[in-house]
XYZ file of C-alpha atoms in Angstrom:
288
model
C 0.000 0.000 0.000
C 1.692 3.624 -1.136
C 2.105 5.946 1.582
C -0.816 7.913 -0.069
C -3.367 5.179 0.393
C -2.264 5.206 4.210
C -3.203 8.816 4.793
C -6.478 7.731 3.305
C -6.682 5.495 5.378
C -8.585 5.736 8.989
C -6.963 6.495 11.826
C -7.430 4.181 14.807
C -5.823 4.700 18.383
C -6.789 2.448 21.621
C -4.917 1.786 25.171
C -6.804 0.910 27.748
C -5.138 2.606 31.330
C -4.932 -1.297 32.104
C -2.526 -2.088 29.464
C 0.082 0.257 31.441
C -0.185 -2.170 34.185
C 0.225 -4.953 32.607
C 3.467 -3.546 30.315
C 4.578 -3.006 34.491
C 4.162 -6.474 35.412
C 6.205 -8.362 32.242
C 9.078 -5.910 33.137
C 8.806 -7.083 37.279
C 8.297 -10.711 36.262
C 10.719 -11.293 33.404
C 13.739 -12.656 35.610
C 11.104 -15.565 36.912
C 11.478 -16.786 33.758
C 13.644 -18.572 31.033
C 12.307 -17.627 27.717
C 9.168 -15.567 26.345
C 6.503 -17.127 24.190
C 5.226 -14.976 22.259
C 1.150 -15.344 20.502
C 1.146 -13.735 17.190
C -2.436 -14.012 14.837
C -1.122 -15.929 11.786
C -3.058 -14.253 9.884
C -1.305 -10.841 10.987
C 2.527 -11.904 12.083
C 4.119 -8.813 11.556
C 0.562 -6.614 12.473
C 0.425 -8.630 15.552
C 3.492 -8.293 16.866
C 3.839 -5.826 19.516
C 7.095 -3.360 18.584
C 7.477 -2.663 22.499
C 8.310 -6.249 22.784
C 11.900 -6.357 22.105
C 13.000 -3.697 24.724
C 10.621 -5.174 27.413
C 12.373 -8.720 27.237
C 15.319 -7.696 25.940
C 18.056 -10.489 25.729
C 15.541 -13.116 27.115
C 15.328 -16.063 24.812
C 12.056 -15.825 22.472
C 9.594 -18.638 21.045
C 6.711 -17.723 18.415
C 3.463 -19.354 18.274
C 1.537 -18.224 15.094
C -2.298 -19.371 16.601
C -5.187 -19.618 14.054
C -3.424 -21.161 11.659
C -6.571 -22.676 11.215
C -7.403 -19.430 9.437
C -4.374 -18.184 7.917
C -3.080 -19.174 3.973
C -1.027 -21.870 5.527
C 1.502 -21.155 2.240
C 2.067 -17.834 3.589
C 2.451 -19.223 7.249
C 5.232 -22.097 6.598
C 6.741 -18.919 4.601
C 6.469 -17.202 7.361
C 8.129 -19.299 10.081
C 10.859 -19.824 7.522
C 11.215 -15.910 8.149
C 11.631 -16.083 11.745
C 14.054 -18.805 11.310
C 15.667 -16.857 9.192
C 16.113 -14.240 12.069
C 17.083 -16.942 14.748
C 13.476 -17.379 16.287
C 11.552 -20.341 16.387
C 8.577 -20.105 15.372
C 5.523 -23.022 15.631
C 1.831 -22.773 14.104
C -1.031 -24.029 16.704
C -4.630 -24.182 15.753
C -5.538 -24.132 19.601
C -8.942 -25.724 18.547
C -7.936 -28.942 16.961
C -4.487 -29.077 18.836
C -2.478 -28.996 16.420
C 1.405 -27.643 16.778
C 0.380 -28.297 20.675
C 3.574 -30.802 21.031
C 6.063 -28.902 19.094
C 5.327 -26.026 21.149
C 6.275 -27.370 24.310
C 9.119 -29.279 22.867
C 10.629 -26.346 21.833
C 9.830 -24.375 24.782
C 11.781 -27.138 26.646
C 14.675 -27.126 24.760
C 15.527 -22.920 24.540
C 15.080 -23.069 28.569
C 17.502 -26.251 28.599
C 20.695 -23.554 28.726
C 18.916 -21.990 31.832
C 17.997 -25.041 33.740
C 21.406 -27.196 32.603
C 23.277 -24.257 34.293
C 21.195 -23.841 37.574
C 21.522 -27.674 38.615
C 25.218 -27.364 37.430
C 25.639 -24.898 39.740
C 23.519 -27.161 42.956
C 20.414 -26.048 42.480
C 17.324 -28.310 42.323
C 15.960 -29.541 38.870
C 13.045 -27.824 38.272
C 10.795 -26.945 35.393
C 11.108 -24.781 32.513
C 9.799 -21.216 33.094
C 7.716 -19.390 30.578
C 6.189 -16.171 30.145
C 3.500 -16.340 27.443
C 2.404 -12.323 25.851
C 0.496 -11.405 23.252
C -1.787 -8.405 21.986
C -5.479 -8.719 23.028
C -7.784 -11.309 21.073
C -4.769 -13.446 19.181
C -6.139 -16.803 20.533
C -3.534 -16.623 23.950
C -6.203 -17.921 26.207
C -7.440 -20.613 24.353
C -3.877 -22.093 23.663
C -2.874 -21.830 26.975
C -6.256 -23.450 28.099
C -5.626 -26.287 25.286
C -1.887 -26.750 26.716
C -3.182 -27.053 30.109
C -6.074 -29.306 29.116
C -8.651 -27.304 31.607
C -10.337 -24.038 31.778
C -7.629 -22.365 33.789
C -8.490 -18.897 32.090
C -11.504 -16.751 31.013
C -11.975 -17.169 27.209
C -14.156 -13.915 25.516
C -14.083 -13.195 21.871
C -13.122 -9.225 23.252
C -9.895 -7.786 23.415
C -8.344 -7.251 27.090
C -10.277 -9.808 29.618
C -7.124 -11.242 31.446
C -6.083 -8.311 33.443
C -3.939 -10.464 36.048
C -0.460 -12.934 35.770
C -1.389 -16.671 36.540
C 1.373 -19.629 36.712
C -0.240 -22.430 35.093
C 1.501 -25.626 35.390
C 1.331 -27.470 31.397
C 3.008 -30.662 32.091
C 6.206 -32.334 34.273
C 8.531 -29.927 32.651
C 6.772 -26.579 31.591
C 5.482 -23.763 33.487
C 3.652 -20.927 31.940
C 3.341 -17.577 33.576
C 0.528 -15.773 31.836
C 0.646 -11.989 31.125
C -2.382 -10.110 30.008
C -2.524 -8.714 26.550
C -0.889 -5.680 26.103
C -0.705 -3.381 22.819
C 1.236 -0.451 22.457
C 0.240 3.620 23.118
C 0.290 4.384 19.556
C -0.169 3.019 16.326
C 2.401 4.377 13.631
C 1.262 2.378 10.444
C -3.005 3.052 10.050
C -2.619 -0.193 7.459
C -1.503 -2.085 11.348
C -4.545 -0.523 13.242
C -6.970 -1.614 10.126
C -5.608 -5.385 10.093
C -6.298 -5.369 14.118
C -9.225 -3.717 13.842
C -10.476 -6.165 11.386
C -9.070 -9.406 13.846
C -10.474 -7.322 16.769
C -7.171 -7.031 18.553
C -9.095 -3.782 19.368
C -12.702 -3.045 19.674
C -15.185 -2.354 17.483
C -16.220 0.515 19.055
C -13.440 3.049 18.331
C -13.003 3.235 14.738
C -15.685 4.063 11.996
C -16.957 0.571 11.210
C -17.887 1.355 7.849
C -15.181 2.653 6.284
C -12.968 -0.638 8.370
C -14.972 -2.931 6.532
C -15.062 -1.278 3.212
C -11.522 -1.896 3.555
C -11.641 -5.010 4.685
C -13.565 -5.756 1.145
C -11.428 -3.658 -1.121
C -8.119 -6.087 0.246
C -9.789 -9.063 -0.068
C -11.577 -8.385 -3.618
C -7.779 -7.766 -4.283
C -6.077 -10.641 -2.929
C -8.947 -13.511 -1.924
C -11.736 -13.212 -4.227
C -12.981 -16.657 -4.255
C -14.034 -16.241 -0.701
C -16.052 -13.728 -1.208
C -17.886 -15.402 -3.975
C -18.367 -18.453 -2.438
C -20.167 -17.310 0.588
C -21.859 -14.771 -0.441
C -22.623 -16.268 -4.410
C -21.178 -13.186 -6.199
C -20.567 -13.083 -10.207
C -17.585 -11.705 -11.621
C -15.697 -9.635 -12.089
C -16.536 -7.705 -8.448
C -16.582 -4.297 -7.239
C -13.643 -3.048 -6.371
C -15.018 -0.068 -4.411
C -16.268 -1.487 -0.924
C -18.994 0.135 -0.581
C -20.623 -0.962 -3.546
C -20.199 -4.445 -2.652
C -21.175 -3.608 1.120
C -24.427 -3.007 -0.862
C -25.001 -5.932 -2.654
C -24.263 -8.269 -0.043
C -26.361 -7.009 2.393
C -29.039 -7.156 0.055
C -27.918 -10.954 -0.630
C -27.919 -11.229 3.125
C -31.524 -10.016 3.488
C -29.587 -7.061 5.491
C -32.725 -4.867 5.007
C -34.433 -2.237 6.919
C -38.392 -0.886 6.464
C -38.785 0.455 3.019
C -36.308 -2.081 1.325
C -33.011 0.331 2.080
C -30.033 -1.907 3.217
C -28.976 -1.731 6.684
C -24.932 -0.918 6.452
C -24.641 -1.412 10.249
C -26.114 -4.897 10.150
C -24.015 -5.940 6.617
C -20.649 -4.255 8.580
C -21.244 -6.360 11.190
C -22.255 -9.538 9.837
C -19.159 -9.714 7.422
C -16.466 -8.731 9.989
C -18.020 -11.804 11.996
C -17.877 -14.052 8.929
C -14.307 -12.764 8.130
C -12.918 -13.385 11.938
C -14.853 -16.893 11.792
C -12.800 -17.787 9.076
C -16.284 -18.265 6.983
C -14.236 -15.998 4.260
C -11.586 -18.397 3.619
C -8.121 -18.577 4.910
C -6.421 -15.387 4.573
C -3.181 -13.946 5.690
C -2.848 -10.225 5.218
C 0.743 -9.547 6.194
């Protein structure tokens, strides 16, 4: 997107005074632990990833899981953790609902912290188990992993960004702890085309940013890049629109979207398609 586009683009801004706390507690409770797991969206890695990280944990070892892979391109998302590799971070993809990626996530969790825990019994200390701090940004499928790892509803699952507010050890198996942080984004977003992609995931709410235009953009990039989606659900001819608003129109009149006197209701169509599109009901799409 051309640096014109972005300053057409609409501005979004959102940090919650509890997201200060909880940037306070990572900093007080990174030396409990032996590496950082971070939750990135697959479908956003780069949007999802929060820039403060790096100077928060700063030389702390680092571990990736890319969760809703269910939902992502997977192409793009094996190119992807070929990137981080690339970069010397491991990176796994976990679809936290099926399991998947479950095992190679705590395998390789086990062996970063190995370099801790080999040194602390070397030195007389008591084997224990490797330490993790698991982040993410608000609404990128943290909970529902950990709750998978842990095999038990340890912590509150909403589809809403920012409901864990507190840190919680939760004990994974024999030889992984996780200590859980609660989602944190940073006080300003730079790049409007990174507020639009968490907008549309709903790594921030719906009700600070001018829902119509977000999913009029939402259309325009996938008209652009995953058509077939589009036609498929909502049984579209080609070519489409490639102005979102037009085709905001037609498929909430495909919908039955309608309000008294036949007009469509927009609010209703916004709604229903940024639903669809999170739901993965769109197709698999990865827009980083």
């Amino acid at each position: 997107m051309s640096e014109t586009d972005k300053r057409n683009l609409p501005q979004i801004q959102w940090f919650p005074g509890h997201m200060k706390k909880a940037q306070r507690l990572i900093e007080e409770n990174l030396k409990l632990v032996d590496l950082v797991i971070e939750v990135l969206d697959a479908r956003i890695p780069v949007s999802s990833q929060n820039p403060m990280l790096k100077d928060l944990i700063n030389d702390k070892p680092r571990l990736i899981a890319l969760c809703k892979s269910d939902l992502s391109d997977s192409k793009l998302t094996k190119q992807w953790i070929k990137n981080f590799a690339e970069e010397n971070v491991s990176a796994v993809a976990v679809d936290a609902v099926k399991g998947t990626g479950l095992k190679e996530l705590i395998a390789a969790a086990k062996t970063i912290a190995q370099e801790k825990t080999h040194k602390l019994t070397s030195h007389g200390a008591k084997p224990r188990c490797a330490r993790a701090m698991i982040i993410g940004i608000p609404n990128v499928g943290k909970s529902s992993l950990i709750n998978k790892l842990a095999g038990i509803n340890h912590t509150k699952i909403e589809n809403r960004p920012g409901v864990t507010r507190a840190k919680q050890w939760i004990k994974i198996d024999s030889g992984l702890d996780l200590l859980d942080m609660p989602g944190i984004l940073w006080p300003k977003f730079e790049d409007p085309e990174v507020a639009l992609k968490l907008a549309w995931t709903y790594a921030i709410s719906d009700e600070i940013h001018d829902l119509e235009l977000t999913v009029c953009k939402l259309l325009e990039v996938l008209v652009a890049n995953y058509p077939k989606g589009l036609i498929e659900r909502y049984k579209l001819t080609e070519p489409l629109l490639s102005e979102g608003i037009e085709l905001l129109e037609i498929i909430g009149k495909k919908r039955g979207c309608i309000k008294k006197g036949g007009l469509v209701d927009f609010e209703k169509a916004q709604r229903l398609i940024l639903n669809e599109f999170r739901a993965g009901k769109l197709g698999k799409v990865t827009l980083d």
